Short mmCIF file of C-alpha atoms in Angstrom, two decimals:
data_model
loop_
_atom_site.label_atom_id
_atom_site.label_comp_id
_atom_site.label_asym_id
_atom_site.label_seq_id
_atom_site.Cartn_x
_atom_site.Cartn_y
_atom_site.Cartn_z
CA MET A 152 0.03 -0.04 0.04
CA LYS A 153 1.28 3.48 -0.83
CA SER A 154 1.64 6.08 1.84
CA LYS A 155 -0.40 9.28 1.65
CA GLU A 156 2.75 11.11 0.51
CA ALA A 157 3.28 8.76 -2.45
CA SER A 158 2.60 9.83 -5.95
CA TYR A 159 -0.12 8.09 -7.85
CA LEU A 160 -0.49 7.89 -11.62
CA ILE A 161 -3.77 9.42 -12.81
CA LEU A 162 -4.92 8.73 -16.37
CA VAL A 163 -7.21 11.41 -17.77
CA ILE A 164 -8.97 10.26 -20.87
CA GLU A 165 -10.31 13.56 -22.21
CA ASP A 166 -10.40 14.90 -25.79
CA SER A 167 -11.23 18.54 -24.94
CA ASP A 168 -8.19 20.70 -24.45
CA PHE A 169 -10.34 23.25 -22.56
CA ASP A 170 -11.65 20.66 -20.12
CA PHE A 171 -8.19 19.11 -19.61
CA LYS A 172 -6.70 22.56 -18.91
CA SER A 173 -9.56 23.21 -16.39
CA ILE A 174 -8.84 19.90 -14.69
CA MET A 175 -5.11 20.56 -14.49
CA LYS A 176 -5.59 24.19 -13.29
CA SER A 177 -7.89 22.91 -10.57
CA PHE A 178 -5.42 20.11 -9.62
CA ASN A 179 -2.65 22.72 -9.29
CA LYS A 180 -4.82 25.02 -7.11
CA CYS A 181 -5.58 22.01 -4.84
CA GLY A 182 -1.87 21.29 -4.36
CA PHE A 183 -2.20 18.07 -6.30
CA LYS A 184 1.11 16.23 -6.33
CA ASN A 185 0.35 13.17 -8.41
CA ILE A 186 1.44 12.28 -11.91
CA VAL A 187 -1.14 12.98 -14.61
CA HIS A 188 -1.07 11.30 -18.05
CA ARG A 189 -3.54 12.33 -20.72
CA ILE A 190 -5.01 10.31 -23.64
CA THR A 191 -7.31 12.13 -26.08
CA ASN A 192 -9.20 9.34 -27.82
CA GLY A 193 -10.86 6.08 -26.93
CA ASP A 194 -8.82 3.75 -29.15
CA ASN A 195 -5.49 5.08 -27.82
CA ALA A 196 -6.84 4.82 -24.27
CA LEU A 197 -7.60 1.13 -24.75
CA ASP A 198 -4.15 0.57 -26.34
CA TYR A 199 -2.49 2.36 -23.45
CA LEU A 200 -4.42 0.43 -20.77
CA PHE A 201 -3.86 -2.96 -22.43
CA ASN A 202 -0.31 -2.22 -23.55
CA ARG A 203 -1.02 -2.54 -27.28
CA GLY A 204 0.23 -0.73 -30.35
CA GLU A 205 2.52 2.23 -29.53
CA PHE A 206 1.95 1.61 -25.79
CA VAL A 207 3.22 -2.00 -25.80
CA ASP A 208 5.98 -1.20 -23.28
CA PRO A 209 4.44 -1.49 -19.78
CA ILE A 210 7.32 0.52 -18.32
CA ALA A 211 6.68 3.48 -20.60
CA SER A 212 2.91 3.04 -20.23
CA PRO A 213 2.28 1.90 -16.66
CA SER A 214 -1.13 1.03 -15.22
CA PRO A 215 -2.84 3.99 -13.64
CA ASP A 216 -3.96 4.13 -10.05
CA LEU A 217 -7.08 6.10 -10.92
CA ILE A 218 -8.81 6.95 -14.29
CA PHE A 219 -10.85 10.06 -15.09
CA LEU A 220 -12.89 9.12 -18.12
CA ASP A 221 -14.98 11.33 -20.40
CA LEU A 222 -17.84 9.49 -22.16
CA ASN A 223 -17.83 11.44 -25.42
CA LEU A 224 -14.61 10.54 -27.14
CA PRO A 225 -13.40 9.98 -30.73
CA GLY A 226 -12.94 6.34 -31.54
CA SER A 227 -14.10 4.00 -28.74
CA ASP A 228 -16.37 5.97 -26.42
CA GLY A 229 -16.22 6.07 -22.62
CA HIS A 230 -18.90 3.37 -22.22
CA GLU A 231 -16.81 0.91 -24.31
CA ILE A 232 -13.62 1.73 -22.39
CA LEU A 233 -15.37 1.27 -19.04
CA GLU A 234 -16.87 -2.02 -20.12
CA GLU A 235 -13.55 -3.41 -21.32
CA LEU A 236 -11.78 -2.31 -18.12
CA LYS A 237 -14.37 -3.76 -15.76
CA ASN A 238 -14.51 -7.06 -17.72
CA ASP A 239 -10.75 -7.59 -17.42
CA PRO A 240 -9.58 -9.32 -14.20
CA LYS A 241 -6.33 -7.29 -14.07
CA MET A 242 -7.92 -3.94 -14.77
CA ARG A 243 -11.28 -4.08 -12.95
CA MET A 244 -9.70 -2.98 -9.64
CA ILE A 245 -8.61 0.42 -11.01
CA PRO A 246 -11.15 2.99 -9.90
CA VAL A 247 -12.84 4.88 -12.74
CA VAL A 248 -14.36 8.33 -12.24
CA ILE A 249 -16.65 9.30 -15.06
CA MET A 250 -16.22 13.04 -15.71
CA THR A 251 -18.52 14.10 -18.49
CA SER A 252 -20.93 16.80 -19.61
CA SER A 253 -23.75 14.26 -19.88
CA GLY A 254 -26.38 14.37 -17.16
CA ASN A 255 -28.45 11.85 -19.08
CA ALA A 256 -30.09 9.44 -16.63
CA GLN A 257 -29.43 6.49 -19.01
CA ASP A 258 -25.72 7.37 -19.23
CA ILE A 259 -25.50 7.46 -15.44
CA GLN A 260 -27.31 4.16 -14.98
CA ASN A 261 -25.24 2.52 -17.69
CA CYS A 262 -21.97 3.67 -16.18
CA TYR A 263 -22.74 2.43 -12.68
CA ALA A 264 -24.06 -0.85 -14.14
CA ARG A 265 -20.73 -1.27 -15.93
CA GLY A 266 -18.77 -0.67 -12.74
CA ALA A 267 -17.97 3.06 -12.60
CA ASN A 268 -16.82 4.09 -9.19
CA SER A 269 -18.11 7.66 -9.48
CA TYR A 270 -20.04 9.86 -11.95
CA VAL A 271 -19.36 13.61 -12.04
CA ILE A 272 -21.01 16.04 -14.38
CA LYS A 273 -18.43 18.58 -15.55
CA PRO A 274 -19.09 21.98 -14.06
CA THR A 275 -19.46 24.88 -16.45
CA SER A 276 -17.58 27.48 -14.45
CA SER A 277 -13.97 27.50 -13.31
CA GLU A 278 -15.11 27.91 -9.70
CA GLY A 279 -17.33 24.83 -10.12
CA PHE A 280 -14.44 22.84 -11.65
CA LEU A 281 -12.20 23.78 -8.72
CA LYS A 282 -14.86 22.59 -6.16
CA ALA A 283 -15.40 19.34 -8.09
CA ILE A 284 -11.70 18.58 -8.36
CA GLN A 285 -11.12 19.54 -4.73
CA GLY A 286 -13.82 17.08 -3.70
CA LEU A 287 -12.42 14.33 -5.90
CA ASN A 288 -8.91 15.04 -4.62
CA ASP A 289 -10.06 14.93 -1.02
CA TYR A 290 -12.01 11.73 -1.48
CA TRP A 291 -9.66 9.68 -3.65
CA PHE A 292 -6.30 10.81 -2.17
CA LYS A 293 -7.01 11.79 1.43
CA LEU A 294 -10.02 9.71 2.57
CA SER A 295 -9.91 6.59 0.37
CA ILE A 296 -7.19 4.01 0.01
CA LEU A 297 -6.62 3.15 -3.60
CA PRO A 298 -6.05 -0.50 -4.50
CA THR A 299 -2.53 -1.47 -5.33
CA THR A 300 -2.25 -1.80 -9.14
CA MET A 301 -0.12 -4.44 -10.73
CA ARG A 302 2.87 -2.79 -12.38
CA THR A 303 5.24 -4.73 -14.48
CA PRO A 304 8.87 -3.90 -13.51
#
């Protein structure tokens, strides 16, 4: 188990530059000290997570400790990514936070049915983003204990 001071690897699967910048700006204001890696489309996200294609080297593309996943992505969408992750015995333990603009009740139900650990509707203001990220930061990195991920040396 990692100590509270340890760095975690956070994978943000987000195609919007604006939303990613808002997330990172909010992380910085919260004093976030973890490593963030970004993937901008669904197909590359699956390749990264399952060490395929250009991400075949598990040392260069290590398993994340937590995933922030947008639903609306080019290529495979967030629903497909979530389903593949939660159906894989090695990946299902990685917590997945859905962070999307969709407040559609069917999307919310589908994500939880597929194993999402949290569902957050992206705020529309920078103040709202900061509050949302602060809450996620407090919950996932101060209150919760993340499962140990299997990292290939």
